[in-house]
CSV table of C-alpha atoms and ligand atoms in Angstrom, one decimal:
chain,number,residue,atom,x,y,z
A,386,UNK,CA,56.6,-5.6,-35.7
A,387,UNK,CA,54.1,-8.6,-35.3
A,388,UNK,CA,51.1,-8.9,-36.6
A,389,UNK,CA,48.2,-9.8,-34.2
A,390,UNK,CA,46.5,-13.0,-35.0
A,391,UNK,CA,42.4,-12.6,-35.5
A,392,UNK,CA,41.0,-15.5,-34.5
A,393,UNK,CA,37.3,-14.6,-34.6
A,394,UNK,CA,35.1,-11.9,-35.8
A,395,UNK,CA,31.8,-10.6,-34.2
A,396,UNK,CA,29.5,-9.5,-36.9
A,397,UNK,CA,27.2,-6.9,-36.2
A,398,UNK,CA,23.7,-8.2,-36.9
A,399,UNK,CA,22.0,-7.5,-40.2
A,400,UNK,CA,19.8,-4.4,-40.1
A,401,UNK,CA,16.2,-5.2,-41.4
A,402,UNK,CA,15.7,-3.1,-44.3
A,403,UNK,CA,12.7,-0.7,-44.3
A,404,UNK,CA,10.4,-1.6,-47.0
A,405,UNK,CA,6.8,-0.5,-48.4
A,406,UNK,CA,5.7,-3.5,-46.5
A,407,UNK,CA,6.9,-3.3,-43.2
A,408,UNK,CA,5.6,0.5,-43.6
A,409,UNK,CA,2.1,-0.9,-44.3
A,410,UNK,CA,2.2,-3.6,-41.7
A,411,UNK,CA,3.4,-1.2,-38.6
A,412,UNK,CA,1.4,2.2,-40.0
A,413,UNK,CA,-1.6,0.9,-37.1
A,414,UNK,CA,1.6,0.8,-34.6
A,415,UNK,CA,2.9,3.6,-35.7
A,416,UNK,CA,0.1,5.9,-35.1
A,417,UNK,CA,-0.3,4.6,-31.1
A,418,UNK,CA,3.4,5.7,-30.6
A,419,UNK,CA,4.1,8.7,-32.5
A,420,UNK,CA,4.0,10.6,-29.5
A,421,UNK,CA,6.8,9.0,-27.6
A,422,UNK,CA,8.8,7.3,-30.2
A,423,UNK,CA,10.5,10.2,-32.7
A,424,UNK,CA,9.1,9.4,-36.5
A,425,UNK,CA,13.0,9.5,-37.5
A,426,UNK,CA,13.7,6.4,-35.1
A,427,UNK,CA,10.2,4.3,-36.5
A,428,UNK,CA,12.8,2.9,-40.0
A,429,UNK,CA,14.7,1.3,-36.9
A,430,UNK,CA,12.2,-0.5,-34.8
A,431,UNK,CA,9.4,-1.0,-37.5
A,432,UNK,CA,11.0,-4.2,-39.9
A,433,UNK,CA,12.4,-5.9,-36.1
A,434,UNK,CA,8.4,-5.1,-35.0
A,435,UNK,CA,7.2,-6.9,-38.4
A,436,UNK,CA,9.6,-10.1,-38.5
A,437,UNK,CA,8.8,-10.5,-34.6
A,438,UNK,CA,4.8,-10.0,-34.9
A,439,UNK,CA,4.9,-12.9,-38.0
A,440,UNK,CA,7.6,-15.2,-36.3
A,441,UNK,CA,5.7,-15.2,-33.4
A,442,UNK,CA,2.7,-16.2,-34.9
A,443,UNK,CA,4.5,-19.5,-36.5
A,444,UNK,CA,6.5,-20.3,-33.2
A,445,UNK,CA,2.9,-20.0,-31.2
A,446,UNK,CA,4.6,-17.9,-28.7
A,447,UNK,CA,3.1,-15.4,-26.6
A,448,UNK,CA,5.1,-12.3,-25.5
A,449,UNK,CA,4.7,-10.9,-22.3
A,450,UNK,CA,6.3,-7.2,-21.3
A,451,UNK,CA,6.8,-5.6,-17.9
A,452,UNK,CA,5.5,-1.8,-17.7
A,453,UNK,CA,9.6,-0.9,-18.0
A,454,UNK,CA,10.0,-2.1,-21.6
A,455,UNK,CA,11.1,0.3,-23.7
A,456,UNK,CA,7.3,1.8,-26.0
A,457,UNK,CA,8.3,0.2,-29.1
A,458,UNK,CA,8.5,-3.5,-27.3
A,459,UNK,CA,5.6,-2.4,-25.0
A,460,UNK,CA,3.2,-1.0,-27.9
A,461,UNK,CA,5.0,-2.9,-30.4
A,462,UNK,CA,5.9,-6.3,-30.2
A,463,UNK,CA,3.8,-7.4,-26.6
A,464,UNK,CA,1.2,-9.2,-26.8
A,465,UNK,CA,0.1,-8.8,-22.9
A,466,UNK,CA,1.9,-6.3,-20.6
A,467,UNK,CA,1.4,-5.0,-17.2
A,468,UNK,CA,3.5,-5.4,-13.5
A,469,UNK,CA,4.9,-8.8,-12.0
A,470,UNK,CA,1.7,-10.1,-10.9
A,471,UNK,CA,0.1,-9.5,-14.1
A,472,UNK,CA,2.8,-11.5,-15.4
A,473,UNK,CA,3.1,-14.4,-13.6
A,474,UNK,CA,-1.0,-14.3,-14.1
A,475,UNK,CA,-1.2,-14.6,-17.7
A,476,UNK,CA,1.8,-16.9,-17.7
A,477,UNK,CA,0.0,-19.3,-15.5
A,478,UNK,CA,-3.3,-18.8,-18.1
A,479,UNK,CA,-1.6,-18.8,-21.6
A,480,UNK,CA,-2.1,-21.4,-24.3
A,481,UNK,CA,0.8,-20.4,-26.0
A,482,UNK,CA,3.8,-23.2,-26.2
A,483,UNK,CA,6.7,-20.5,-26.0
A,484,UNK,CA,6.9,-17.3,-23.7
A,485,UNK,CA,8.7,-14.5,-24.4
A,486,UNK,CA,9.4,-12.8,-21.3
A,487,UNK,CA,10.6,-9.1,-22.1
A,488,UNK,CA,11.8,-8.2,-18.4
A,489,UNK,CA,14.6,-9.3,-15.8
A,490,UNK,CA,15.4,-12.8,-15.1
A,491,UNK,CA,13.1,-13.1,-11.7
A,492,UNK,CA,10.3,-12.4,-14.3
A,493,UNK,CA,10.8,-15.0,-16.6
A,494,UNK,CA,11.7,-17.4,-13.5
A,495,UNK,CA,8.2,-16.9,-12.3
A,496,UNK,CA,6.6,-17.6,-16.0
A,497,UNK,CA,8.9,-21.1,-16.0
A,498,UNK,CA,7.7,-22.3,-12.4
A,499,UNK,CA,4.0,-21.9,-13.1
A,500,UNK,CA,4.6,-23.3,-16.7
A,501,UNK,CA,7.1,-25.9,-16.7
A,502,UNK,CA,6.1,-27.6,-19.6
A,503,UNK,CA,6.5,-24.6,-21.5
A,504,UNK,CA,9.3,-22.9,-23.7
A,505,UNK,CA,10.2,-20.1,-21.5
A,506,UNK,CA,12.5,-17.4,-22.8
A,507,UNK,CA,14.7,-14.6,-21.8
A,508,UNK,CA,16.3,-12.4,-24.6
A,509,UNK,CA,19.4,-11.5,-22.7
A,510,UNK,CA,20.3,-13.6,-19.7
A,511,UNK,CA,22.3,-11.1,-17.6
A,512,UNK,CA,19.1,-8.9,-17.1
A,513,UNK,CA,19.2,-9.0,-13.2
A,514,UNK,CA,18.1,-7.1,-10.5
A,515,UNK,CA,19.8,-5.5,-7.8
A,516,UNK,CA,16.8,-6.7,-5.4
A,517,UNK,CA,17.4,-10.5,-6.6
A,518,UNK,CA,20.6,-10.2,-6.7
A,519,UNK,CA,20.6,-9.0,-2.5
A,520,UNK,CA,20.2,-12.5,-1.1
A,521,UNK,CA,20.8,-15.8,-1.2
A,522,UNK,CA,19.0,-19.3,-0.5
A,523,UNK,CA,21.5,-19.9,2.3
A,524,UNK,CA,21.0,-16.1,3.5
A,525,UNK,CA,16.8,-17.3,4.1
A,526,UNK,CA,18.0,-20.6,6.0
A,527,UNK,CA,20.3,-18.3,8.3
A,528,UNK,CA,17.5,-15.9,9.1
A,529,UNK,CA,15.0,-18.8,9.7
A,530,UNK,CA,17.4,-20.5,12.0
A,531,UNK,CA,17.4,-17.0,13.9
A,532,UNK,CA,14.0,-16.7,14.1
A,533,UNK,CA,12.7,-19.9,14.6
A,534,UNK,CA,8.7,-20.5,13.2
A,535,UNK,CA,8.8,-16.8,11.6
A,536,UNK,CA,7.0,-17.3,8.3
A,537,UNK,CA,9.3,-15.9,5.6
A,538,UNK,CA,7.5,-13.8,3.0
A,539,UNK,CA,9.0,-13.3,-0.3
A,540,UNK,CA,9.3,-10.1,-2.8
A,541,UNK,CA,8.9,-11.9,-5.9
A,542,UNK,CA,11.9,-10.1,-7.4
A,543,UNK,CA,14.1,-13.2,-6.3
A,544,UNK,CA,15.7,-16.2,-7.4
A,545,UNK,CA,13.3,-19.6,-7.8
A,546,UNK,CA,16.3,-20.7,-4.9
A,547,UNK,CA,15.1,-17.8,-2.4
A,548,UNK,CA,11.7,-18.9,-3.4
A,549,UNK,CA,11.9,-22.1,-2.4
A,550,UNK,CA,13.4,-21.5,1.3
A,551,UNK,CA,10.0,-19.0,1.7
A,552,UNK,CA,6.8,-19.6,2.9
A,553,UNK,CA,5.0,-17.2,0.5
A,554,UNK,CA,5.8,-14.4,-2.4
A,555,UNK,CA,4.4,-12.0,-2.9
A,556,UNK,CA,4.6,-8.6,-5.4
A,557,UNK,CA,4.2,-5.0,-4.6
A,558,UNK,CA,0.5,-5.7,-5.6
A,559,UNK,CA,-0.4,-7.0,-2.8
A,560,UNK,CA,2.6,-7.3,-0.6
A,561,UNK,CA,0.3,-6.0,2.7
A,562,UNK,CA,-2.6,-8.8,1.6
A,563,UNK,CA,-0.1,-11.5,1.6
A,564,UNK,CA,1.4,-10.6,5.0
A,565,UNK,CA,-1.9,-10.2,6.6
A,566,UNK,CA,-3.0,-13.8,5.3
A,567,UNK,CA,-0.5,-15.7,7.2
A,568,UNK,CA,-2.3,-14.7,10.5
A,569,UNK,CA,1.1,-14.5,12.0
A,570,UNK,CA,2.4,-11.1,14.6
A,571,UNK,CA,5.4,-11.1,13.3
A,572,UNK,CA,6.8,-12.1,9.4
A,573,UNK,CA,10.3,-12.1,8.4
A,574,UNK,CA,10.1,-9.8,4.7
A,575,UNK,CA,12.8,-9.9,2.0
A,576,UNK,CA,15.0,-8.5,0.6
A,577,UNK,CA,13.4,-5.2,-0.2
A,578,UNK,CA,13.7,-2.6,3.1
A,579,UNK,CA,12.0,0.4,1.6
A,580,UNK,CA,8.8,-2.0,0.5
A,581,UNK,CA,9.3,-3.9,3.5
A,582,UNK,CA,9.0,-0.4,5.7
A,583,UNK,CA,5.9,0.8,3.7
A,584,UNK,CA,4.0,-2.4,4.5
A,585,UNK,CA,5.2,-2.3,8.0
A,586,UNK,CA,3.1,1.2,8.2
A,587,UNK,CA,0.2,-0.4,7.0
A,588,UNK,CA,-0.5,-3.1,9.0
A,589,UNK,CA,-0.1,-4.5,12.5
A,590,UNK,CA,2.3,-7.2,11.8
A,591,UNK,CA,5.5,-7.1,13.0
A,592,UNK,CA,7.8,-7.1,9.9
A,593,UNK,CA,11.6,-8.0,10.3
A,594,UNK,CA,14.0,-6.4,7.5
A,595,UNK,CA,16.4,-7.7,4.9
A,596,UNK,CA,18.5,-4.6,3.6
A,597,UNK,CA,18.3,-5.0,0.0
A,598,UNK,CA,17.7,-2.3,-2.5
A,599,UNK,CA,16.1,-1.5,-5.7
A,600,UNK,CA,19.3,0.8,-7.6
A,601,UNK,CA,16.6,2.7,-9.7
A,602,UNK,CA,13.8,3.5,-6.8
A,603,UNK,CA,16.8,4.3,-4.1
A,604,UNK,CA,18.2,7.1,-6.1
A,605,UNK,CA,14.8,9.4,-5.8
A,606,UNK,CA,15.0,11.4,-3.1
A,607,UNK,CA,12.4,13.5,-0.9
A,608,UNK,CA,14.3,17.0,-2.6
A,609,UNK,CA,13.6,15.9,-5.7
A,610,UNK,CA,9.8,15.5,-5.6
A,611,UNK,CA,9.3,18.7,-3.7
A,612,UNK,CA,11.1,20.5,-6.8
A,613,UNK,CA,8.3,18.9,-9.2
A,614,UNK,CA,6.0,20.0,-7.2
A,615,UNK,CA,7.5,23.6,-7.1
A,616,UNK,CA,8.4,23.5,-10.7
A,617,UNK,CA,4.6,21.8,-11.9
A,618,UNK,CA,1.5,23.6,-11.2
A,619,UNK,CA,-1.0,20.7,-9.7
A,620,UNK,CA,1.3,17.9,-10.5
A,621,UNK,CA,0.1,14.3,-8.7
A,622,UNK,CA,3.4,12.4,-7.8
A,623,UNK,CA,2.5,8.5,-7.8
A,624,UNK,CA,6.0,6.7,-6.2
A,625,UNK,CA,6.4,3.3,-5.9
A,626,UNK,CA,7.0,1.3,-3.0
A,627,UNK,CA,10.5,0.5,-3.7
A,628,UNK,CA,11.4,3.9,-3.0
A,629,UNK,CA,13.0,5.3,0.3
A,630,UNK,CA,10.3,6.4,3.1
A,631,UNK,CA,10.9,10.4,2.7
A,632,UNK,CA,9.9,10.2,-1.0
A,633,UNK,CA,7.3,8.2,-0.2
A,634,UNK,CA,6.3,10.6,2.3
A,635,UNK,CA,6.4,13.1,0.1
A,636,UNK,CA,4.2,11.0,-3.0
A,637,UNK,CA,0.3,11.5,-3.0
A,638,UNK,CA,-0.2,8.0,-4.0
A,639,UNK,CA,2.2,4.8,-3.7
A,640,UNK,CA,1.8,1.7,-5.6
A,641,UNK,CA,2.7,-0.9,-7.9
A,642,UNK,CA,3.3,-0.2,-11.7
A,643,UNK,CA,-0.5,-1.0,-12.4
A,644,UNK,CA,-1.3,1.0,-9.4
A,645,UNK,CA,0.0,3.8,-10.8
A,646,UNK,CA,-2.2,3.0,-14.0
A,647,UNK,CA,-5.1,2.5,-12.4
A,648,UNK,CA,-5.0,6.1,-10.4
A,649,UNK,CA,-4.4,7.8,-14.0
A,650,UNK,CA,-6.9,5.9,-15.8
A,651,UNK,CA,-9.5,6.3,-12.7
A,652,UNK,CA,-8.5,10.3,-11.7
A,653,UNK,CA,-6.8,11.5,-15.4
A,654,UNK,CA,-4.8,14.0,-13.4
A,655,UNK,CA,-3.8,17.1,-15.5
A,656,UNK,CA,-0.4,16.7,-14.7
A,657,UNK,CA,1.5,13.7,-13.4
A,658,UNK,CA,5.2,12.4,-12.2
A,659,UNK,CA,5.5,9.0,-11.8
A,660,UNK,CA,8.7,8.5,-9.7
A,661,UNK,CA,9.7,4.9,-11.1
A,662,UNK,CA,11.6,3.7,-14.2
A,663,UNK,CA,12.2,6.1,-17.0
A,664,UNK,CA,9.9,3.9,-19.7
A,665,UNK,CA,6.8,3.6,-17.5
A,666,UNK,CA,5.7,6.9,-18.7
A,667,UNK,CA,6.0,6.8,-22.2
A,668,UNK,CA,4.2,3.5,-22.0
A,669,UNK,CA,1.0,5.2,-19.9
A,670,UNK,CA,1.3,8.6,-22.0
A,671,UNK,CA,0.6,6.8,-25.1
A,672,UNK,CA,-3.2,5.9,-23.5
A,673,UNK,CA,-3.6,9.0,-21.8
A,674,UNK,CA,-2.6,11.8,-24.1
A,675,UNK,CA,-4.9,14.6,-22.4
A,676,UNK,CA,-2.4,14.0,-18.8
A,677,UNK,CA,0.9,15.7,-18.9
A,678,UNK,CA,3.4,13.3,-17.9
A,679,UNK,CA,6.7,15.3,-16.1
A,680,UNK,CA,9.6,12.7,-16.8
A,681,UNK,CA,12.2,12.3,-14.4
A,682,UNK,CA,14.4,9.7,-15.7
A,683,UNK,CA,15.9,6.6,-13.5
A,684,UNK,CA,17.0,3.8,-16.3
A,685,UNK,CA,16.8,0.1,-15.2
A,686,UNK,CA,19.9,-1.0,-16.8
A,687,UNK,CA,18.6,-4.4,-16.7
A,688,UNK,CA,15.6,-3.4,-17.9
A,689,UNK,CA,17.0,-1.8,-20.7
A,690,UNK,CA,19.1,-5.1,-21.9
A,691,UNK,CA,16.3,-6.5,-23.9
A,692,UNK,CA,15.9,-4.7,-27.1
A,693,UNK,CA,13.6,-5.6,-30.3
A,694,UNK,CA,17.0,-7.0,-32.0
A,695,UNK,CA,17.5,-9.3,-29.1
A,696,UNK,CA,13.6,-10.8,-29.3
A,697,UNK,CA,14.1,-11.5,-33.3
A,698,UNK,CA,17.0,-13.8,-32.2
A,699,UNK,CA,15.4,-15.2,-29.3
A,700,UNK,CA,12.3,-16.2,-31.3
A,701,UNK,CA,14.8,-17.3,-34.5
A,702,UNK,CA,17.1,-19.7,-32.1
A,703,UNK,CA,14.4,-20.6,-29.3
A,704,UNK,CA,17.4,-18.5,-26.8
A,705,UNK,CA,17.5,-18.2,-23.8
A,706,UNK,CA,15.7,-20.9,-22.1
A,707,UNK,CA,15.1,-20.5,-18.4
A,708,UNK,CA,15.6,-23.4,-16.1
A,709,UNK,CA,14.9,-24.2,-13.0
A,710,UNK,CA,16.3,-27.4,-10.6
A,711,UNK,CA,12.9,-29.4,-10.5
A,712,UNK,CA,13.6,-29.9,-6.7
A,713,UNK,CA,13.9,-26.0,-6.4
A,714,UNK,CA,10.9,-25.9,-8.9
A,715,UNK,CA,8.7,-27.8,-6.9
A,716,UNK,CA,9.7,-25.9,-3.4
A,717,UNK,CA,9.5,-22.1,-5.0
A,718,UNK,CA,5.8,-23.0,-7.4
A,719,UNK,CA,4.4,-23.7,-4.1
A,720,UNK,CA,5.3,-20.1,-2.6
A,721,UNK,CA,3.9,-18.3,-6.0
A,722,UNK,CA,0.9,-20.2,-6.3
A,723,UNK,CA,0.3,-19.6,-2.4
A,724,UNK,CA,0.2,-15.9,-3.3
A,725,UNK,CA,-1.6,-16.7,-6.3
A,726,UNK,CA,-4.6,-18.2,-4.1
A,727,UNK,CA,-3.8,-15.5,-1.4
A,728,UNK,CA,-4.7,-12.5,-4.4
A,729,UNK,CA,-7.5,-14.9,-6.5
A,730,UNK,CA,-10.0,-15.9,-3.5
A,731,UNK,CA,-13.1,-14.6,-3.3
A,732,UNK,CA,-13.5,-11.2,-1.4
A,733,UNK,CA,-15.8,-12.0,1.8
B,352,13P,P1,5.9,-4.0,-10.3
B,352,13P,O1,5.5,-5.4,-9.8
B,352,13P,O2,5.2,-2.9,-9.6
B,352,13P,O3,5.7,-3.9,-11.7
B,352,13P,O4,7.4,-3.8,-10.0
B,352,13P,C1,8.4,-4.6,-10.5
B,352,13P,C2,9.7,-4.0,-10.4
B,352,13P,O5,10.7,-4.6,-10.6
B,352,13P,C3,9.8,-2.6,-9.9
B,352,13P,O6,11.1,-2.1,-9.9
B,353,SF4,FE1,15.1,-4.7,-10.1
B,353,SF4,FE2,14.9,-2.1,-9.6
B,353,SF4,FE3,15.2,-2.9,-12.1
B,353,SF4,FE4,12.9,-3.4,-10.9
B,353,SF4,S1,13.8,-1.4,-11.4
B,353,SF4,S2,14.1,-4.9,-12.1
B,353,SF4,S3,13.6,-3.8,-8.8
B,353,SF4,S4,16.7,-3.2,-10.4
């Protein structure tokens, strides 16, 4: 027989040990979560939660979670969280010299164009999104060229390169606000047909369709919301837009990620469903501990890639920096900070 040759050897990374300290410096932590992170798991997360909390402080870096990050990142390690507008917000307001975005690669795209003179940083490169990854720059160019002076409004889950063939971005925030602010009949909306429909319903503007997905949202269905209500006494069902119409149909409220925060925080409902990703709700259950959250669960796999092991390294090696072509930079800034101006003007 003969023997295989090794040529290399992946180590498993060192597990931070669990000391007196660490206890003492994540007890405060601790205590916020205990209701959605098992006390058995807390020797896991709590030294990654300590060495990230210190290093971050010497890098100057500022970590910024989307409402899907798992509770111990979210309630842990972030230092702002909230949905995609929140984000590309406090990006564009942050004094920080390094940003730690814990989402998908769109999100972190977003923080780099409104910051380029920043560190901008993705722990895991390959989180995607099936919305992003729908469409193409050369796909916007085709659909302009067959609807000549249509203004093209992007979802802001897209590449900087689909940014920069758009007129405008926009996030499920404020998706029907955008649209209406171009003054145009008609709009061409990308790539997301579910939130492109739901804005259609809400104003008059003729809205022309991409037929790109969100794999999380489109697996909900109108069945399965009907059974919460028939299993849940009183249960409010808050969807969001990137769902099919029939479960939409079927929600009592429909909204972004803070949406759905807002309506708990402003009408703490007895009982709630939130039909999004799985981690939303442990993350809003920890404020709210007199609503009963009903969990349906729909993982983002992307989502799910950035873990607290994976921030440690980014913040150790200053990986994975996001870049962006300055000439698609330049093109794709002007679309988010036209939504930006769009969501920040005074009301009249
Ligand atoms: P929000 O902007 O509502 O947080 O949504 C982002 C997203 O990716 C939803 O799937
Ligand atoms: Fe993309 Fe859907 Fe994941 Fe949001 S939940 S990042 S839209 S795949």
């Amino acid at each position: 027989m003969v023997a295989s040759q090794i040529s290399d050897v992946i180590l498993a990374p060192a597990r931070l040990d669990y000391t007196p300290e660490v206890a003492r410096a994540t007890a405060s932590i601790f205590e916020r979560v205990r209701r959605v992170i098992p006390e058995i798991e807390w020797p896991v997360h709590a030294p990654y939660i300590a060495a990230i909390n210190e290093l971050k402080r010497e890098r100057n870096a500022i970590i910024l979670a989307h409402n899907y990050q798992t509770p111990e990142i979210f309630h842990g390690v972030a230092d702002l969280a909230g949905d995609s507008l929140a984000l590309a917000r406090q990006a564009a307001r942050t004094d920080a010299e390094v940003i730690v975005l814990c989402g998908v690669h769109f999100m972190a795209e977003t923080a780099k164009l409104l910051c380029p003179e920043k560190t901008v940083l993705i722990p895991d490169l390959e989180a995607g999104c099936s919305l992003a990854s729908s469409i193409t720059a050369e796909d916007v160019r085709l659909l302009r060229h067959r609807y000549p002076g249509v203004p093209v409004v992007s979802y802001v889950n897209t590449s900087a390169a689909v940014k920069a063939e758009s007129d405008i971005c926009c996030t499920s925030a404020n998706a029907v606000e955008v649209v209406e602010s171009l003054n145009s009949g008609r709009v061409i909306f990308l790539p997301d047909e579910f939130l492109g429909r739901h804005i259609a319903g809400q104003t008059k503007v003729d809205v022309i369709l991409w037929r790109g997905h969100c794999e999380v949202h489109e697996r909900f269905s109108a069945a399965d919301l009907r059974l919460y209500r028939e299993q849940n006494q009183d249960v409010q069902i808050l969807a969001h837009p990137e769902c099919p119409p029939d479960v939409l149909a079927e929600a009592d409220f429909v909204g972004s990620t803070s949406g759905m925060i807002r309506y708990v925080d402003q009408r703490r409902p007895t009982r709630v469903v939130l039909i999004t990703e799985c981690s939303m709700s442990d993350n809003v259950a920890v404020e709210f501990p007199q609503t009963e959250f009903v969990r349906p669960c729909n993982l983002c796999p992307h989502m799910k890639r950035i873990t607290l092991p994976k921030i440690l390294h980014s913040l150790e090696t200053l990986q994975y920096q996001v870049v962006v072509e300055p000439a698609v930079a330049e093109k794709a800034r002007r679309a988010v900070e036209r939504m930006l101006h769009v969501v920040e003007r005074p009301t009249q």
